[in-house]
Short mmCIF file of C-alpha atoms in Angstrom, two decimals:
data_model
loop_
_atom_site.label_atom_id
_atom_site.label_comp_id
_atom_site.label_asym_id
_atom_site.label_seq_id
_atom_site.Cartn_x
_atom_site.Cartn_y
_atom_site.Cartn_z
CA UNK A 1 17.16 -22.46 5.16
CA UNK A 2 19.31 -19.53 5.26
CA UNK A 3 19.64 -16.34 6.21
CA UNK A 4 18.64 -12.73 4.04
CA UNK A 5 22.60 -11.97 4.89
CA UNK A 6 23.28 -15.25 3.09
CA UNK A 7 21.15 -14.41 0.59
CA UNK A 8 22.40 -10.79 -0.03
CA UNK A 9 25.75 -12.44 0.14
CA UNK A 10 25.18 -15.27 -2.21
CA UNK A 11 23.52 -12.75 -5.08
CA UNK A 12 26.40 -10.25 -4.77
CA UNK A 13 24.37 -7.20 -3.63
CA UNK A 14 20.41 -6.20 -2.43
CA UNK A 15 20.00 -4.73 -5.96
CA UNK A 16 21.62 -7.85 -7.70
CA UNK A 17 18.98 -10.30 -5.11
CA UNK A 18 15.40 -8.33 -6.05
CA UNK A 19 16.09 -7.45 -9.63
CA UNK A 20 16.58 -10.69 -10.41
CA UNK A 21 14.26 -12.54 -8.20
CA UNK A 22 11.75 -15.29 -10.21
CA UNK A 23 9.16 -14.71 -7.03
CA UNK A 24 6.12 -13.57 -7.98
CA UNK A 25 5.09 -10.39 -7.35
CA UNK A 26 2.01 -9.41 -4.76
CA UNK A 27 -1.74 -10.08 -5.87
CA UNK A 28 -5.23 -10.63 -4.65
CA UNK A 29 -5.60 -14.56 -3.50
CA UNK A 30 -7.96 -16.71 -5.97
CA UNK A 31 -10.42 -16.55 -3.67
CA UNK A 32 -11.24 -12.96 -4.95
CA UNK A 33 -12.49 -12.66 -8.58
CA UNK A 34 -10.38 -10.73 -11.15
CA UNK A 35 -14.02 -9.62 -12.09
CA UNK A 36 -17.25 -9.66 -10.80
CA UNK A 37 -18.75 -7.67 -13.63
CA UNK A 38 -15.96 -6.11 -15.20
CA UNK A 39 -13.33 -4.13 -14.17
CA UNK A 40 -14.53 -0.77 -15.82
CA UNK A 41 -17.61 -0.90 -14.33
CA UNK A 42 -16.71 -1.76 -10.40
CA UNK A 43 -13.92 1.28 -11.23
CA UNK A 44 -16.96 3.63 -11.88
CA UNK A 45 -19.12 2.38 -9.15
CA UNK A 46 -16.71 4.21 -6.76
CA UNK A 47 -18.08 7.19 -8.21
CA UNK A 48 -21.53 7.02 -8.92
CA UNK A 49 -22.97 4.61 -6.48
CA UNK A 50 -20.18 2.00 -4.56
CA UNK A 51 -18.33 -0.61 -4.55
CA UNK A 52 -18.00 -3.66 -2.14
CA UNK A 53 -14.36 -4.20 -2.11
CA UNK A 54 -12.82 -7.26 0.15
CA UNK A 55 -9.69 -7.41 1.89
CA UNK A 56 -9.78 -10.33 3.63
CA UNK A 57 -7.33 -12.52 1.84
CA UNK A 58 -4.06 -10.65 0.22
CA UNK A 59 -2.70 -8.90 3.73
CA UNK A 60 -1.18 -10.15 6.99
CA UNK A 61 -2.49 -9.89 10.49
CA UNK A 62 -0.77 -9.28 13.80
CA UNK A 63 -2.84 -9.09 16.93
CA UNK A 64 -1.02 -7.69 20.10
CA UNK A 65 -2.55 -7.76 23.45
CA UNK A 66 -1.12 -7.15 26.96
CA UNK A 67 -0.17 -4.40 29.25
CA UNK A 68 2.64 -2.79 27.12
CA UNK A 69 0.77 -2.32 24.16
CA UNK A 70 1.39 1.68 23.50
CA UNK A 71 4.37 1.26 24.55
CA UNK A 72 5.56 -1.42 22.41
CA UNK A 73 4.22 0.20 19.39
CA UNK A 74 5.56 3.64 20.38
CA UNK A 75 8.83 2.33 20.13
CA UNK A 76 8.30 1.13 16.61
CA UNK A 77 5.78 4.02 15.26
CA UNK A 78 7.10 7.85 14.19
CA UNK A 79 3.09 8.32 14.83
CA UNK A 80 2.18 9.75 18.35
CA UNK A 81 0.13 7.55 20.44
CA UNK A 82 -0.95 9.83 23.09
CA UNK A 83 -3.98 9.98 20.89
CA UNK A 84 -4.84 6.45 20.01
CA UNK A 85 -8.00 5.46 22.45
CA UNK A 86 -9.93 2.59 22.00
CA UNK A 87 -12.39 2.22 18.67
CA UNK A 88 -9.37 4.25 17.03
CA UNK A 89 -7.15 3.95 14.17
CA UNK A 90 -3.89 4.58 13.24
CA UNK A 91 -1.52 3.90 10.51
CA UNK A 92 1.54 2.78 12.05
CA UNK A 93 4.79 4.04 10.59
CA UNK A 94 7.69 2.32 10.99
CA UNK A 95 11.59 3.66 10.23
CA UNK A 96 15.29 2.77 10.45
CA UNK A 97 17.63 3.95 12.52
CA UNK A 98 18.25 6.27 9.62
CA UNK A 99 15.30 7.53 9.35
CA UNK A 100 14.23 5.84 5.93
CA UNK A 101 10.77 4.26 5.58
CA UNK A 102 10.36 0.44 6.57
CA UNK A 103 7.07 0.13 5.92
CA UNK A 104 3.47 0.88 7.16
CA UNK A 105 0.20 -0.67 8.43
CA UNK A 106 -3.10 -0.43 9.45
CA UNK A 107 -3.83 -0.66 13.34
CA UNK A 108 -6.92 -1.14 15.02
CA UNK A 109 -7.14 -0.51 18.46
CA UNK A 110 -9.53 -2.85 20.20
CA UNK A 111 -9.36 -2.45 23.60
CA UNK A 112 -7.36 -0.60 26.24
CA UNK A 113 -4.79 -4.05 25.90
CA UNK A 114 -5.45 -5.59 22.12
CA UNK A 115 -4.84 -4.14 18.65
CA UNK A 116 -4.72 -5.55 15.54
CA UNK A 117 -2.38 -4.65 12.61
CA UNK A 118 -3.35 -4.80 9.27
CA UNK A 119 -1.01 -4.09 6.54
CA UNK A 120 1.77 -5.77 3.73
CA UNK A 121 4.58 -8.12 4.67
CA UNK A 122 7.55 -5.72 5.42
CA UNK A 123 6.40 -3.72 7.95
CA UNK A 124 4.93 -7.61 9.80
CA UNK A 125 8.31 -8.96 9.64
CA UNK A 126 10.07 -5.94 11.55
CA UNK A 127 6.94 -6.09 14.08
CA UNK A 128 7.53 -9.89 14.65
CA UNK A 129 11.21 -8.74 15.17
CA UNK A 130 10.92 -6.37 17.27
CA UNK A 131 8.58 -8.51 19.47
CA UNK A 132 11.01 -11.02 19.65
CA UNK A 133 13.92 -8.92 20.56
CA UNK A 134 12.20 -6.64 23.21
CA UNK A 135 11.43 -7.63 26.54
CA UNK A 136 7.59 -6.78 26.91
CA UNK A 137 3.84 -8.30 28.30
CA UNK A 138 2.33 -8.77 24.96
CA UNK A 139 0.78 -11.88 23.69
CA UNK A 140 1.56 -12.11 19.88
CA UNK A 141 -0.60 -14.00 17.15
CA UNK A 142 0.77 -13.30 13.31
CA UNK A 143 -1.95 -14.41 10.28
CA UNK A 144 -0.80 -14.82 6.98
CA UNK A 145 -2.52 -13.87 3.52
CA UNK A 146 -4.68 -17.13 2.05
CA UNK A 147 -1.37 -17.65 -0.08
CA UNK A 148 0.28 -18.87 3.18
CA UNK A 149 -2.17 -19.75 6.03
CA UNK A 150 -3.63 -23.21 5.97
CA UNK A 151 -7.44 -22.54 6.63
CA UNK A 152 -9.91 -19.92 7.10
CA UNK A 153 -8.69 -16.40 8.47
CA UNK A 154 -10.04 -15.25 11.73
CA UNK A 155 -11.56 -12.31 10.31
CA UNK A 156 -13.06 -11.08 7.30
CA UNK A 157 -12.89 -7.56 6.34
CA UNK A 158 -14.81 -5.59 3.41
CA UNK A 159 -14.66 -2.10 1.92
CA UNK A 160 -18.08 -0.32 0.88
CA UNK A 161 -16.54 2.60 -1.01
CA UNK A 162 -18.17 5.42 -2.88
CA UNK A 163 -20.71 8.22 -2.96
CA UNK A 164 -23.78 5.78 -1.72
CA UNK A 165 -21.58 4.45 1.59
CA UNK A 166 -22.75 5.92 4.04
CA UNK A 167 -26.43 4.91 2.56
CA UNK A 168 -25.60 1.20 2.47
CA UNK A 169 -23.77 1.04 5.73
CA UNK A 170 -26.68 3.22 7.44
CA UNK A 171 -28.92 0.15 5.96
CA UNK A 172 -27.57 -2.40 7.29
CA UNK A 173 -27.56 -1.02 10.85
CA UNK A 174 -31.44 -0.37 10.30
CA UNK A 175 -31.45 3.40 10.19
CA UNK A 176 -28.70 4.62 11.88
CA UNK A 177 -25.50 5.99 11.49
CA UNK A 178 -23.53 7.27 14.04
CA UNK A 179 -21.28 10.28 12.86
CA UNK A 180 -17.81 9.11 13.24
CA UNK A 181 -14.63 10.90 12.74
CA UNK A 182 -11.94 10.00 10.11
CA UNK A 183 -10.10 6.65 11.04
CA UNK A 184 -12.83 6.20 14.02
CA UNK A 185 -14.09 2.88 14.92
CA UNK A 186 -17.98 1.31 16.52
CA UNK A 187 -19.89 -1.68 16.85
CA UNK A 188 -23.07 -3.17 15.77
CA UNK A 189 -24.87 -6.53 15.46
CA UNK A 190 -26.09 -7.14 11.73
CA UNK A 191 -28.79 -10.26 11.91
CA UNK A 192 -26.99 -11.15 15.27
CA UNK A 193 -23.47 -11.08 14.26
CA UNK A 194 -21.11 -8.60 16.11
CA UNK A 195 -19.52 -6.02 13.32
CA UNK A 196 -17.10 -3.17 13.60
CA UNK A 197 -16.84 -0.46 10.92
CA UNK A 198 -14.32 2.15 10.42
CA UNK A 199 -14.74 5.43 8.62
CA UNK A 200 -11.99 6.04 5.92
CA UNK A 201 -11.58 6.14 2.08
CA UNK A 202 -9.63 4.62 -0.53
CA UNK A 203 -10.72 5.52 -3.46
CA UNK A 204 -10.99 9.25 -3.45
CA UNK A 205 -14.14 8.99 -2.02
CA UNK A 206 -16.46 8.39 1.26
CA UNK A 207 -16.06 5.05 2.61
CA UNK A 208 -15.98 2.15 5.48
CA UNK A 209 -14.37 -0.96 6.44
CA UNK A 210 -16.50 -3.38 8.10
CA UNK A 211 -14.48 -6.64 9.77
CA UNK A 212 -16.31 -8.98 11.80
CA UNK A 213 -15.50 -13.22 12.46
CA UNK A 214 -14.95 -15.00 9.81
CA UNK A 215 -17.89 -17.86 11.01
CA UNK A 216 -19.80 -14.83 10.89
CA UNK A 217 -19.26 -13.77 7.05
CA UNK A 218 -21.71 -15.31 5.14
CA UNK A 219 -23.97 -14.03 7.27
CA UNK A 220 -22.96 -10.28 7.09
CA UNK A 221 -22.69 -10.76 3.24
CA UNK A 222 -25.96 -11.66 2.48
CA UNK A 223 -26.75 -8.23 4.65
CA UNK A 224 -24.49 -6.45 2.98
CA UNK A 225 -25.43 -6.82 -0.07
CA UNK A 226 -29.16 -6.54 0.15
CA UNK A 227 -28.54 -2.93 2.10
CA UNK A 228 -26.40 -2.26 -0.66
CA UNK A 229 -29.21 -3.21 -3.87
CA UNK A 230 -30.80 -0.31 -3.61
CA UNK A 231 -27.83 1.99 -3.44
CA UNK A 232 -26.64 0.84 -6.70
CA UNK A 233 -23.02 -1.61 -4.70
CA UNK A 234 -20.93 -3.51 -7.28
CA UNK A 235 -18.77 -6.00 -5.84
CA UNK A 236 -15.57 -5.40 -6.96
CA UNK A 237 -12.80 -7.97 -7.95
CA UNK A 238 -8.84 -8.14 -8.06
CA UNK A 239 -8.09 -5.88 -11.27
CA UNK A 240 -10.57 -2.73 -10.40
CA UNK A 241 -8.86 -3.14 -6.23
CA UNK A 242 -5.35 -2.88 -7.22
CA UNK A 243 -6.14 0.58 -9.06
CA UNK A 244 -7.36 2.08 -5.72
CA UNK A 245 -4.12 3.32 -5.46
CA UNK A 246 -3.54 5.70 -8.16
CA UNK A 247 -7.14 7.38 -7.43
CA UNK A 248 -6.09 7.89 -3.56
CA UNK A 249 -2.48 9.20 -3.66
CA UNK A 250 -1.12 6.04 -2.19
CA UNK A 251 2.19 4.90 -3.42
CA UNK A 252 2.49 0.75 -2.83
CA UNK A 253 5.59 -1.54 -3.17
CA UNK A 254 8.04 0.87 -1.12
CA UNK A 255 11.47 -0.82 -0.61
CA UNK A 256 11.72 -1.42 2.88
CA UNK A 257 15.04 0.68 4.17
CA UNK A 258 16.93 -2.38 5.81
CA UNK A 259 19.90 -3.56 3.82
CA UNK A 260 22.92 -1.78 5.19
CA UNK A 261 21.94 -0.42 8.15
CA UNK A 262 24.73 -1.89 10.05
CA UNK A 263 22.31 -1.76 13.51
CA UNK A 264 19.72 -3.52 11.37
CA UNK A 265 22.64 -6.64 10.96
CA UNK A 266 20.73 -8.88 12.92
CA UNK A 267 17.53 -8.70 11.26
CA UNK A 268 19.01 -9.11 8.10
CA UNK A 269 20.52 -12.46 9.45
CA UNK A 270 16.95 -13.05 11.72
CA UNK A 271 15.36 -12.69 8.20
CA UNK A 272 15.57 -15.78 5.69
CA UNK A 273 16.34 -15.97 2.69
CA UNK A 274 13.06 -17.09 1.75
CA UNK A 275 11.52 -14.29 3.43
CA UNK A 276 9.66 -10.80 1.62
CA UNK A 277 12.69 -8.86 2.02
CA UNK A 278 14.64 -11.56 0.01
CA UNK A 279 12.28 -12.46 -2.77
CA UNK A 280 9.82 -9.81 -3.64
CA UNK A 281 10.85 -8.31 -6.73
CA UNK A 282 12.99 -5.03 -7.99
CA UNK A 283 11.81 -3.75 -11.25
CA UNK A 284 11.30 -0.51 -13.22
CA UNK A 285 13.34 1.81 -16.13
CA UNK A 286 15.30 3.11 -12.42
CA UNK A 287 18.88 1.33 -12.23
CA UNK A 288 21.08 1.94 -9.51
CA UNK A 289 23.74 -0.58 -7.95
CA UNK A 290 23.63 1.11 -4.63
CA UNK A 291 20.43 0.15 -2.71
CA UNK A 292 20.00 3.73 -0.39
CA UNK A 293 18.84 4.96 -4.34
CA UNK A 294 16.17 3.21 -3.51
CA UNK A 295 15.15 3.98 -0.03
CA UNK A 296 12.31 6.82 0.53
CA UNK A 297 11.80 9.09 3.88
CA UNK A 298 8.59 9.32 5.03
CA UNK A 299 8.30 12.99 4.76
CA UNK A 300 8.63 11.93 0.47
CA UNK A 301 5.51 10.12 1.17
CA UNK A 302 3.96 12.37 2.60
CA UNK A 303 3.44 10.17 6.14
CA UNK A 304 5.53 13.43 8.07
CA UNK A 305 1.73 14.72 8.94
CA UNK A 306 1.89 11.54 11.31
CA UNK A 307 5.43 12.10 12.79
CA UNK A 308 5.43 13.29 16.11
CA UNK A 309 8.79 13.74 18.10
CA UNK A 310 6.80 13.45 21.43
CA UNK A 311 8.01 9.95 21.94
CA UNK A 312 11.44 7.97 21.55
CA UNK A 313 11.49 5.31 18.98
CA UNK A 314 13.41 3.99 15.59
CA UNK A 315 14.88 6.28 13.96
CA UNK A 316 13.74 9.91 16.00
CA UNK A 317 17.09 11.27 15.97
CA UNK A 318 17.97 10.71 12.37
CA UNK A 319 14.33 11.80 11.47
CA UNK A 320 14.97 15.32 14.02
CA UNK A 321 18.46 15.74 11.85
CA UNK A 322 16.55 15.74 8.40
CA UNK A 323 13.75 18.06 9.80
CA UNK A 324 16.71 20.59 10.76
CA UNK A 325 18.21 20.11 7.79
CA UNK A 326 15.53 20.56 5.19
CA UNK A 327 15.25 17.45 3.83
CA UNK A 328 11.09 17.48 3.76
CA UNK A 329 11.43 20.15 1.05
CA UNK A 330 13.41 18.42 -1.03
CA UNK A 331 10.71 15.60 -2.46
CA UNK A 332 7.28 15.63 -2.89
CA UNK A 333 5.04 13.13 -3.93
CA UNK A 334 2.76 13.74 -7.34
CA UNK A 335 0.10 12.47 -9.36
CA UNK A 336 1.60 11.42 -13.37
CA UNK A 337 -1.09 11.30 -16.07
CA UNK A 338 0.75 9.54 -18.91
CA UNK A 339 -0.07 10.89 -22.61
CA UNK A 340 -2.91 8.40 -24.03
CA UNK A 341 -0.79 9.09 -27.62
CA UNK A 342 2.10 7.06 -25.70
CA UNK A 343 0.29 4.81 -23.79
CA UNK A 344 -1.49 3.74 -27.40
CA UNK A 345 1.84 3.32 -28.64
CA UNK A 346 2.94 1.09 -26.31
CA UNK A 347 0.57 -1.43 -27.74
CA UNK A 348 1.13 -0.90 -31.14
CA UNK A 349 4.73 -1.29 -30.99
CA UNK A 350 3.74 -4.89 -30.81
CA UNK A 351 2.73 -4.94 -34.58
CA UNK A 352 5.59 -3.30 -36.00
CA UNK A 353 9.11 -5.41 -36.97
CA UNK A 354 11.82 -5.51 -34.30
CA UNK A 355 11.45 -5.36 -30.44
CA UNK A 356 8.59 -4.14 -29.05
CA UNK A 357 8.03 -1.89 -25.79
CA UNK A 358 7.67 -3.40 -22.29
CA UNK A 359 3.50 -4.30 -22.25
CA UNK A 360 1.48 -2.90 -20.18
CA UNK A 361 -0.61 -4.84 -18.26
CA UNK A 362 -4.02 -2.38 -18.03
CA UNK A 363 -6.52 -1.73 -15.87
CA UNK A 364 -3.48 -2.11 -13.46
CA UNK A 365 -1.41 -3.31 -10.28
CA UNK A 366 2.09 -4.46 -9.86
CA UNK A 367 2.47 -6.88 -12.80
CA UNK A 368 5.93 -8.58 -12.58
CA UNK A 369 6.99 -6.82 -9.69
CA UNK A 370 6.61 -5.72 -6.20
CA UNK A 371 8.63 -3.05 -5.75
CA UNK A 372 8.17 -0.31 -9.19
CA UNK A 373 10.86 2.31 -9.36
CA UNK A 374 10.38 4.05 -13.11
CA UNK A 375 12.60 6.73 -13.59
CA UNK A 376 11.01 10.18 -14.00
CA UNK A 377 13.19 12.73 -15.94
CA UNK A 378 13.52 16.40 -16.79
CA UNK A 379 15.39 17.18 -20.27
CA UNK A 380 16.84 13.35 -19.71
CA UNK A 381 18.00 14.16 -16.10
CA UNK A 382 16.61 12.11 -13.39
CA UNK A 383 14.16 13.86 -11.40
CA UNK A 384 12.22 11.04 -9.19
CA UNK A 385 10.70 7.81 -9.72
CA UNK A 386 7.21 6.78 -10.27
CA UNK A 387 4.89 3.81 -8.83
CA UNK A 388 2.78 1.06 -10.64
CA UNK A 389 0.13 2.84 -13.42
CA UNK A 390 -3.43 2.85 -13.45
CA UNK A 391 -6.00 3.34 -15.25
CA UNK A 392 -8.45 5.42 -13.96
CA UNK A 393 -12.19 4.77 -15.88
CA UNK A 394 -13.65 7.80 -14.85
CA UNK A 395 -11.32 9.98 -15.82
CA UNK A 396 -10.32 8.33 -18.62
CA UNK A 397 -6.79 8.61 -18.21
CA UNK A 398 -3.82 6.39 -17.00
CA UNK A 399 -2.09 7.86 -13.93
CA UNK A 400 0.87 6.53 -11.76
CA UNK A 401 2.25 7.62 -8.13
CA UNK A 402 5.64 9.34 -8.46
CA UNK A 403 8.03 11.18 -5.51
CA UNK A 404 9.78 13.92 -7.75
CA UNK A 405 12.50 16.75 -6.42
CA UNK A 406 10.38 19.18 -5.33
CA UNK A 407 11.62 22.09 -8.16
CA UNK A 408 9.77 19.46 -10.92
CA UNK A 409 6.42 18.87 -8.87
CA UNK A 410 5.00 21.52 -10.14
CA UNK A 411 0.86 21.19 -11.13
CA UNK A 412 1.19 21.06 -15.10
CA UNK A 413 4.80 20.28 -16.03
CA UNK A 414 5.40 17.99 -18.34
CA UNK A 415 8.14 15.39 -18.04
CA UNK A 416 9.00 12.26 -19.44
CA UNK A 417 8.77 8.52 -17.45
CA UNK A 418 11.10 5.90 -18.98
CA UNK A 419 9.14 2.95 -19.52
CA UNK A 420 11.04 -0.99 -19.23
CA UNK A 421 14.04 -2.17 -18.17
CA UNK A 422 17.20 -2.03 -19.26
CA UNK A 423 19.33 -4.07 -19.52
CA UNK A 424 16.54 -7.00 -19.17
CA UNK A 425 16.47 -8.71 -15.74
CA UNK A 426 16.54 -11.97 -14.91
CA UNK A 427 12.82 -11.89 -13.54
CA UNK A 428 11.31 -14.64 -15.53
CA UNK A 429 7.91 -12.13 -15.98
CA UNK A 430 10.05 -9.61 -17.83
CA UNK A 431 9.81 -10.34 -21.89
CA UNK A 432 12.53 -9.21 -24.01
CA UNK A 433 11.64 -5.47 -25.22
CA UNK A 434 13.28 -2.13 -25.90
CA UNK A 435 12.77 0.93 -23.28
CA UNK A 436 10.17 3.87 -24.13
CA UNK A 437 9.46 7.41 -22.86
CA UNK A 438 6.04 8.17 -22.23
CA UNK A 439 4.85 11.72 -21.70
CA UNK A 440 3.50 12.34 -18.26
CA UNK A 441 1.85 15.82 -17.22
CA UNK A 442 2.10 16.57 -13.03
CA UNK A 443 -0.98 16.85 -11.04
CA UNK A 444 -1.84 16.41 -7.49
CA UNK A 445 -2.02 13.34 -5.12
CA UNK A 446 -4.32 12.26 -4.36
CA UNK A 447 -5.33 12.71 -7.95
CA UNK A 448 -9.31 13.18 -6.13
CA UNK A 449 -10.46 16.63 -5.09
CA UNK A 450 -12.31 14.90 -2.13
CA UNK A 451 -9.51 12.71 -0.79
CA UNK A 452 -7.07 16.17 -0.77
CA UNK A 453 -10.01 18.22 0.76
CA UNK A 454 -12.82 16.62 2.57
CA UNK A 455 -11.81 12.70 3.72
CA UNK A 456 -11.21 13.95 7.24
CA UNK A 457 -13.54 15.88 7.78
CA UNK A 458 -16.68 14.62 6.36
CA UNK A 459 -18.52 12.02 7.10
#
């Protein structure tokens, strides 16, 4: 086995490596259901009633516990941790020397000495690393997604998202429901089992996540559900979860910012070149042979409301440099709601003589590849790039996650998104097909009024 520097090496470039990978890109495990119902219907459940989403298959685990907890993850985090007390959470951000975006997690702080990190495969890898490489009291335990691990996880861990929530969840405590703030954390026994639930959203609407043992889950399930009968739950499957994304703002399949950082050499050659960062797939209309085209700050994504100079750690100089110098004006991160007269033609390009436009693979999700980087344009000038589209059931609409310059996120203005690739990649998902422009109108992210106004602050 060799090294990501090998592989890099070997392929002639990072851009050369990823937009030609044959890896596939990443989905929900078989053990969760494309469909329960149908997609359409667990979309609108988030809405009307809920849905019972589960997460306890297609994301990686690292548990850290020990004596220099905060201040191992201090070092790696642009988040301030002066804040982050027990039955907390906090999405960890992590950044290059440079400042550019690595990737980001989920972490649940235990007790005063464990947490648990929840999140995609970049932003475990430079966690593992970093454990390795810095001297530190912390006992380390990594969990891969049911792709990977041989066996059961040690956890499961379920959404109940949508207007009804808070009902179901108050259920299956028998009565109560203790007000919690945003990203707060408490425990309960359900028919003798020992839960935790956290209060958060992820659908543009009120919601918790509810992790407990995984000798424990059938258990909890069978609770679960019957709290959630009467409140109208749909379990949701694979297609319907990968669309969370577009309703909540969040942008998925970020490249992580580690390539040619030339202090980042020896995690490139600590990295194999069987790992994430060699094999998960480059795709979208965007083409550039210089990798930093691709590499986002976290003040693009919106993540600078977590970035706190308060601490040292990766990347606090670079990130105090781009603060001075303007650079969180200079992107912002919108909502695209693609024309349904494109869209439409999309498909029926299929029936006419010649080649066809790039399918679309509907309700959603990252199709043939991981990282998505469509180009957005202004008057066929290049004006940001877009994420994987969606569509959204209850609005009726297809929407995608774009960072734009700032001058062209403007609420209403109408651009174009270049749909395919060209020239065709060597990514063995990617038919033969011409490029397209779709239409796409700007609008907010998140796209819901209650995830930009009321998540954190109501219950």
């Amino acid at each position: 086995m060799g090294s990501l520097t090998e592989a890099v090496k070997k392929a002639g470039s990072p851009v050369e490596l990823l937009r030609n990978s044959t890896a596939s890109p990443q989905v929900v495990p078989i053990e969760v259901p494309r469909e329960y119902t149908n997609w359409e219907s667990e979309q609108l459940a988030w809405h009307t009633t809920c849905g019972l989403l589960d997460q306890s298959h297609h994301m990686v685990t690292i548990t850290l516990e020990g004596p220099d907890l905060v201040p191992f993850l201090a070092r790696i985090g642009i988040n301030t941790f002066a804040n982050f007390g027990v039955n907390r959470a906090k999405q960890l951000v992590a950044c290059s020397p440079e400042g550019f975006l690595i990737g980001q997690g989920i972490l649940f702080r235990i007790s005063e000495e464990k947490a648990m990190l929840v999140g995609p495969w970049g932003v475990m890898d430079w966690v593992e690393y970093q454990h390795a490489i810095t001297p530190n009291r912390l006992r380390f335990r990594r969990e891969g997604t049911s792709f990977s691990r041989a066996g059961d996880p040690e956890y499961f861990r379920y959404e109940v998202q949508g207007p009804t929530a808070p009902d179901v969840v108050r259920d299956l405590l028998g009565g109560e429901l203790p007000e919690l703030g945003f990203f707060h954390m408490s425990q309960a026994s359900v028919d003798g089992r020992e839960i935790t639930f956290l209060r958060h959203g992820m659908v543009g609407q009120p919601g918790y996540e509810i992790f407990g043992k995984w000798e424990d889950k059938d258990v909890v399930t069978r609770a679960l559900l019957a709290a959630g009968e009467k409140h109208g739950m749909i379990r949701t499957g694979a297609y319907a979860y990968f669309t969370t994304a577009v309703y909540s703002g969040y942008l998925p399949g970020v490249l992580p910012a580690i390539y040619t950082s030339p202090e980042l050499a020896d995690y490139r050659d600590w990295l194999s070149d069987r790992s994430f960062e060699a094999t998960a797939p480059l795709g979208g209309s965007f083409f550039s042979d210089d990798v930093e085209d691709y590499y986002l700050t976290p003040f693009a994504l919106g993540y600078d409301r977590a970035l706190k100079f308060d601490h040292d750690f990766i990347g606090r100089e670079a990130l105090q440099r781009m603060v001075d110098d303007g650079v969180p004006a200079r992107k912002k991160k919108v909502t695209l709601i693609w024309n349904p007269d494109d869209v439409a033609s999309i498909y029926r390009s299929w029936f006419d003589e010649g080649e066809n436009a790039k399918m679309l693979q509907l309700p959603g999700g990252p199709g043939y590849t991981t990282f998505r980087y469509d180009s957005v344009r202004a008057d066929g000038v290049h004006v940001g790039t877009s994420g994987y589209p969606g569509a959204a059931s209850i609005y009726r609409k297809v929407l995608s996650v774009a960072i734009l310059d700032s001058e062209y996120a403007v609420e209403g203005r109408e651009l174009t998104l270049l749909w395919g690739e060209e020239p065709n990649s060597g990514k063995a998902r990617v038919e033969s097909h011409r490029q397209k422009e779709i239409r796409v109108t700007v609008a907010p992210a998140p796209f819901s009024d209650y995830a930009r106004t009321d998540y954190r602050t109501k219950a």
